[in-house]
C-alpha positions as MATLAB code, in Angstrom:
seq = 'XXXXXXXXXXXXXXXXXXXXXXXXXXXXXXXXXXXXXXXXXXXXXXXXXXXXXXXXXXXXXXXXXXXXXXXXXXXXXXXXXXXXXXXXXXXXXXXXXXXXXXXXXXXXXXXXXXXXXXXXXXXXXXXXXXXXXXXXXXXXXXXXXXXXXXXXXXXXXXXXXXXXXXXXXXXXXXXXXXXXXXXXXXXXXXXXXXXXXXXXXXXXXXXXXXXXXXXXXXXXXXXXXXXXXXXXXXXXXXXXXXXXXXXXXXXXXXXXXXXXXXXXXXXXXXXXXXXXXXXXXXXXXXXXXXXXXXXXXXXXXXXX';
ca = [
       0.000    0.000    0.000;
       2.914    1.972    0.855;
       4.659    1.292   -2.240;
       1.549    2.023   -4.088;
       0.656    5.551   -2.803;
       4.764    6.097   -3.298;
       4.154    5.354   -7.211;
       0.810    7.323   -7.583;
       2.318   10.343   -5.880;
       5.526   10.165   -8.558;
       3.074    9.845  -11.316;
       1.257   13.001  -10.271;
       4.918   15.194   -9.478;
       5.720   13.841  -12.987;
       2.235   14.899  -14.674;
       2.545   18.174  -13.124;
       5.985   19.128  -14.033;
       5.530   17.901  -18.104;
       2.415   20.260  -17.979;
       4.952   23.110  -16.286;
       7.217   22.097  -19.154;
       4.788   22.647  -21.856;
       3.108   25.743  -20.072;
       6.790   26.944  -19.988;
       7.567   25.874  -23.878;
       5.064   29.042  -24.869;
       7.114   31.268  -23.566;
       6.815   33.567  -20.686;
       4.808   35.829  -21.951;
       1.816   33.663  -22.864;
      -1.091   32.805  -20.526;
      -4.197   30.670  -21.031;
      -7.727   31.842  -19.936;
      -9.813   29.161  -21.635;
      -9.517   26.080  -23.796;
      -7.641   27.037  -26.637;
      -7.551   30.753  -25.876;
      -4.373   32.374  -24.981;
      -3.041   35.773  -24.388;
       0.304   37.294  -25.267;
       0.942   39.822  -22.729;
       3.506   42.750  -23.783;
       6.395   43.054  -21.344;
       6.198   46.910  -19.534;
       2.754   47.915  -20.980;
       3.063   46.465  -24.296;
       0.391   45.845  -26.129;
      -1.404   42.246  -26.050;
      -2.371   39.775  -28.629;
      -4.602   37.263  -28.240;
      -4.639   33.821  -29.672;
      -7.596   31.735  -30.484;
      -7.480   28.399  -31.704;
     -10.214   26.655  -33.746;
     -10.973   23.500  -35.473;
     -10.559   25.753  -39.295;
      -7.101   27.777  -38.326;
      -6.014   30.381  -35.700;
      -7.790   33.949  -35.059;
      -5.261   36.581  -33.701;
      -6.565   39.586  -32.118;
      -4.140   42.268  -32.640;
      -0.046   40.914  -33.670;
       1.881   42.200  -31.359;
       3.505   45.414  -29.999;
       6.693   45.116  -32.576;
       7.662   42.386  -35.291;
      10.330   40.634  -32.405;
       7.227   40.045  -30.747;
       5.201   39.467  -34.152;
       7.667   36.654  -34.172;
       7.661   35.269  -30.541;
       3.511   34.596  -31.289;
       4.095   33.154  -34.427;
       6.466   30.521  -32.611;
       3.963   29.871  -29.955;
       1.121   29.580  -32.700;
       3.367   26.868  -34.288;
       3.599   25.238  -30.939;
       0.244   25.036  -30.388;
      -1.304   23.933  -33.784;
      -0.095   23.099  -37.136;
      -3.340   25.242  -38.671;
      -2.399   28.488  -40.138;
      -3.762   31.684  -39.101;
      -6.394   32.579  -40.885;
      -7.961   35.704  -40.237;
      -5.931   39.092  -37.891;
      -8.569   40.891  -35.883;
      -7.221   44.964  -35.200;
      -8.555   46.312  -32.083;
      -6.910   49.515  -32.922;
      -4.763   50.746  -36.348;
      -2.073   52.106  -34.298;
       1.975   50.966  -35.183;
       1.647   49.234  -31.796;
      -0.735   46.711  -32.599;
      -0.455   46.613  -36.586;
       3.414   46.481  -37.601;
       3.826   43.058  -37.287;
       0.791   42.182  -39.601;
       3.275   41.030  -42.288;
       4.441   37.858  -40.140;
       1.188   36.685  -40.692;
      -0.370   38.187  -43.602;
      -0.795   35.789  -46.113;
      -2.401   33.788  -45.029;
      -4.522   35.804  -42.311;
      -7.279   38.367  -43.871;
      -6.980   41.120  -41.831;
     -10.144   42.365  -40.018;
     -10.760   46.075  -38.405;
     -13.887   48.854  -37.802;
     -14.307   51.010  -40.836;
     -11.573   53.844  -41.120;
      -8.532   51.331  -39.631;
      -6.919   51.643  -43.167;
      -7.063   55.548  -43.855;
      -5.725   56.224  -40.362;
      -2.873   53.723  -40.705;
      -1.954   55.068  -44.173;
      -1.876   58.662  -43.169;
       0.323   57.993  -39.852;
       2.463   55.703  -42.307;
       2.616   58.840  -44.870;
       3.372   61.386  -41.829;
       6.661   59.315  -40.815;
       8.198   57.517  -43.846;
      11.155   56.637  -41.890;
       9.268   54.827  -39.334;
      10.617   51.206  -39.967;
      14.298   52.547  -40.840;
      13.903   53.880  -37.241;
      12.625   50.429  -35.926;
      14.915   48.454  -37.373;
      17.506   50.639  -35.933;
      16.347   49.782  -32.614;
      18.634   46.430  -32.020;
      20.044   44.065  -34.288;
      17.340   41.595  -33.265;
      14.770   44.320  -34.542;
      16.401   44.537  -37.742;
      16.125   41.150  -37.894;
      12.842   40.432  -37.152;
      11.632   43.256  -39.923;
      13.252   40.741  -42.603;
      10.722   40.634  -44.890;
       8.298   43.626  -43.766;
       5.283   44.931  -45.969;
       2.752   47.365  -44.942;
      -0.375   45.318  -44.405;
      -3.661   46.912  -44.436;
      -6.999   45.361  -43.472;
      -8.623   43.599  -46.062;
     -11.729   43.678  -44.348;
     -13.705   46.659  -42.517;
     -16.587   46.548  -40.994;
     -19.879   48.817  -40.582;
     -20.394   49.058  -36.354;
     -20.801   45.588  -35.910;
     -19.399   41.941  -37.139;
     -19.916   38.630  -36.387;
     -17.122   36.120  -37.310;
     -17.778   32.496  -37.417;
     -14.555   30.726  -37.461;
     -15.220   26.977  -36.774;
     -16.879   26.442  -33.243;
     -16.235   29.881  -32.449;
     -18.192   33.250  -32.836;
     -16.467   36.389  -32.652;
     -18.105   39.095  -31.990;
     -16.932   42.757  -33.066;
     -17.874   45.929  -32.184;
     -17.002   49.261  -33.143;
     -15.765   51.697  -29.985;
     -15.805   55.021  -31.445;
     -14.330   57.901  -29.391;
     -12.380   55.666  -26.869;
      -9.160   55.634  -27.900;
      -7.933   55.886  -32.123;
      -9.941   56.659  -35.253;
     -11.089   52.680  -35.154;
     -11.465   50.715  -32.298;
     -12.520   47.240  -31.679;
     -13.691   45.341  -28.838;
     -13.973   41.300  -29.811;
     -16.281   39.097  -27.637;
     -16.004   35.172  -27.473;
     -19.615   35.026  -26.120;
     -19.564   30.844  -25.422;
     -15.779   31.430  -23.924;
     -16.883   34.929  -22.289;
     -13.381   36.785  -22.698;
     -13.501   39.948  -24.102;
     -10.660   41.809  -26.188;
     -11.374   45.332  -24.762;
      -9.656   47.413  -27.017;
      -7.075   50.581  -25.406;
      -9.911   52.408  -24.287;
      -8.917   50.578  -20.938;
      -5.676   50.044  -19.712;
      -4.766   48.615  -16.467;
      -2.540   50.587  -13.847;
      -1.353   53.130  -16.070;
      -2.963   56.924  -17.595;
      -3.965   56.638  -21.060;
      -3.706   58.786  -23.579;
      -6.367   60.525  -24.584;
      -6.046   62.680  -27.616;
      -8.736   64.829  -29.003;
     -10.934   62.940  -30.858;
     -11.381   61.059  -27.598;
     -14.049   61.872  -25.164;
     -14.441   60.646  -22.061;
     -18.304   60.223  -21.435;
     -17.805   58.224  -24.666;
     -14.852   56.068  -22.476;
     -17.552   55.613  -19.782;
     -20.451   54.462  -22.273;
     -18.215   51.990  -23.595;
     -16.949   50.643  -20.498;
     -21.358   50.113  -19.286;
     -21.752   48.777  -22.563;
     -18.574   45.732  -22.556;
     -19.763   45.200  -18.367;
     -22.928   44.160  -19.454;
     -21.531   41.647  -21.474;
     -20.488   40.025  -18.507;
     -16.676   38.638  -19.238;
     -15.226   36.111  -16.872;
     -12.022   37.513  -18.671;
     -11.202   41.001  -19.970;
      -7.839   41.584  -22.124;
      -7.401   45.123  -22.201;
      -5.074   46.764  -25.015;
      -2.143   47.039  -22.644;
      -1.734   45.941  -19.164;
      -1.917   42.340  -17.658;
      -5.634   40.412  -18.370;
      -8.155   40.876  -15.986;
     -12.171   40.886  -14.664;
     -14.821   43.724  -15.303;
     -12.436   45.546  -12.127;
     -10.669   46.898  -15.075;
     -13.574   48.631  -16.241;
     -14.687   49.637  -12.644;
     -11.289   51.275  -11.779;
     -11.010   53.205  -14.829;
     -14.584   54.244  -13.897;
     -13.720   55.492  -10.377;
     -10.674   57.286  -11.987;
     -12.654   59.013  -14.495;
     -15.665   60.218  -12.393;
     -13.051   61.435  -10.162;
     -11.269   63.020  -12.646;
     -14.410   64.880  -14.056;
     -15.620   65.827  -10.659;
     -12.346   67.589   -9.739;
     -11.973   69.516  -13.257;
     -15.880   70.453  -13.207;
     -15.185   72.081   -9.903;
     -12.537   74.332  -10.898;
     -14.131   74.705  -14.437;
     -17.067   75.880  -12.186;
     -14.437   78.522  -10.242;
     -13.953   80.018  -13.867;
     -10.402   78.662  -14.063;
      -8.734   78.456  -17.260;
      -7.777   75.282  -18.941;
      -3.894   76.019  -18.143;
      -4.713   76.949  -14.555;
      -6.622   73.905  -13.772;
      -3.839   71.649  -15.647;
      -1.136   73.632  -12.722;
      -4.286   72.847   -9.988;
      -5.809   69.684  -10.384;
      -3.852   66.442   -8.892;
      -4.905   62.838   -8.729;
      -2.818   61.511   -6.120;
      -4.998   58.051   -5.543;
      -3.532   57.543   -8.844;
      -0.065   58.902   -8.627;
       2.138   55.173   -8.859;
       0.217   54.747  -12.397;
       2.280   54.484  -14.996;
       2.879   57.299  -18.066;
       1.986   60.182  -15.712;
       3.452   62.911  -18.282;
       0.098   61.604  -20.272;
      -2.168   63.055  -17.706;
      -2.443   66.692  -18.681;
      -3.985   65.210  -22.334;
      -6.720   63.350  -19.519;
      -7.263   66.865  -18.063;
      -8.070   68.861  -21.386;
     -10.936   65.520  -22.325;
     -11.951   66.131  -18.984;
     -12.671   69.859  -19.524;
     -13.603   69.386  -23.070;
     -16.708   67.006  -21.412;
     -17.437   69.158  -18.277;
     -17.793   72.489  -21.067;
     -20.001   70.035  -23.496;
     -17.264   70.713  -26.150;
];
C-alpha cells in the first residue's frame, strides 16, 4: 500500500511538471484563460495579442507590440497547432498593434472597424522613416523586420461583425471615441473573454487625444460590463475581470468631478492643468500623459 501511494504520488509530481514544461515551452509571456484561448501579454505595458485556436485555423486579435514580438507569437502559434492563421482581428490601427501584420499576412485576412486603413496610411505617410527607425532599434529588430510589408486590413466593418470561425463566434464591435480613429472590442460570447480594445488600460494613464471623449470612455466601459466577461484583455496591461472597467470608472468620475469644480471657479484650462492632482492615482504608470486626460476632462465638463 505503501509502495503504491509512493508510485501514484511520482506519477502526479511527474504529470505536473511535463504540464509546467509545456506551459513553460510558450514562452513567458503567454497565458491561457480558456480552452484554446491564450493571451500574449507585452512586457512593460506592451500591447497584447490574443490567440484563439479553432478547429478551421487560428484567429489573432491584434499581432503584437513590434515584429520581435510578431515573431515570438508566431512561434507559440506553431507550438500550439499546425493550422495556419487565418484571419488578424485589429482592435486599434495604431503601429503598436499593426506592424507586425506582415508575419502573418498571407495567409490571415486582416479584419478592423471602418476607417482602420485611412488612419494607418496617413500615420504611415506622416513618418516615412518609421521602420528605418525600428529596425535601428537592435540588431534583433532589424532582424525580425526581414521581410516587412505594410499590411492593411482587407476587411472593414460597418459598427458591428460577427465572425464564425469553426466552433467559435467572434463578436466585433465598433468603440468610437475611446481611444484611435477605429477601435474594436472582440467578444467570445460561449468562452466569455472579451478583447477590450485601449480604451482601458490597467494601472497606467492613457492617452487621450482629441478625438477622444471621455463620457464616450464611460459608455463603452457600461456597454462591454454588461456583457459580462469572466475575462477582460485590455489593449495594454496584464488580463483581468470587469475591475478593469470599474477602476477606470472610479478614476474618471473622479477626474471629471475635480476639473468640473474648478471649471465651475472660472479657471482656465492652463490653470486647472497647474491645480488639479490625482494623487490616488499617482504610482500609475505614463503620468506625463495626464495633462492630455485633463483637457478631455474639460472638453466634457464644457459640453465641447
Amino acid at each position: 500500500m505503501k509502495l503504491k501511494s509512493t508510485g501514484i504520488f511520482a506519477f502526479v509530481i511527474s504529470f505536473f511538471a511535463v504540464g509546467f514544461t509545456l506551459a513553460q515551452d510558450l514562452g513567458p509571456q503567454i497565458r491561457k484563460l480558456e480552452d484554446g484561448v491564450y493571451v500574449y501579454v507585452g512586457k512593460n505595458f506592451n500591447s497584447n495579442c490574443g490567440i484563439v485556436l479553432t478547429q478551421e485555423g487560428v484567429v489573432l486579435i491584434d499581432s503584437g507590440h513590434n515584429p520581435t514580438d510578431s515573431r515570438a507569437i508566431l512561434q507559440a502559434v506553431k507550438k500550439l497547432t499546425a493550422l495556419p492563421v487565418r484571419f488578424l482581428i485589429d482592435t486599434e490601427p495604431h503601429p503598436d498593434h499593426t506592424t507586425g501584420h506582415f508575419v502573418f499576412s498571407p495567409p490571415a485576412a486582416v479584419v478592423a472597424a471602418e476607417g482602420a486603413g485611412d488612419s494607418m496610411r496617413s500615420r504611415e505617410r506622416g513618418d516615412p522613416e518609421r521602420i528605418q527607425k525600428l529596425a535601428a532599434a537592435s540588431p534583433e529588430m532589424r532582424a525580425a523586420l526581414d521581410g516587412y510589408r505594410f499590411v492593411t486590413p482587407h476587411i472593414e466593418y460597418h459598427q458591428k461583425m460577427a465572425l464564425k470561425v469553426g466552433e467559435r463566434t467572434f463578436e466585433l464591435m465598433h468603440l468610437k471615441g475611446v481611444h484611435s480613429e477605429s477601435d474594436t472590442a472582440v467578444w467570445l460570447p460561449k468562452e466569455r473573454v472579451l478583447f477590450s480594445a485601449a480604451g482601458m488600460v490597467v494601472n497606467q494613464i492613457n492617452n487621450l487625444r482629441p478625438i477622444v471623449s471621455i463620457p464616450d470612455i464611460l459608455a463603452a466601459a457600461k456597454l462591454m460590463k454588461g456583457l459580462n466577461p469572466a475575462h477582460v484583455v485590455p489593449g495594454h496591461g496584464m488580463p483581468g475581470t470587469v475591475k478593469i472597467f470599474e477602476e477606470s470608472e472610479k478614476y474618471y468620475a473622479l477626474l471629471l468631478e475635480r476639473v468640473g469644480r474648478l471649471a465651475k471657479e472660472g479657471k482656465s484650462l492652463d490653470q486647472i492643468k497647474k491645480e488639479v492632482r490625482m494623487p490616488e492615482y499617482e504610482n500609475w504608470a505614463a503620468q506625463e500623459r495626464f495633462p492630455t486626460n485633463v483637457e478631455a476632462a474639460y472638453r466634457a465638463v464644457k459640453g465641447g
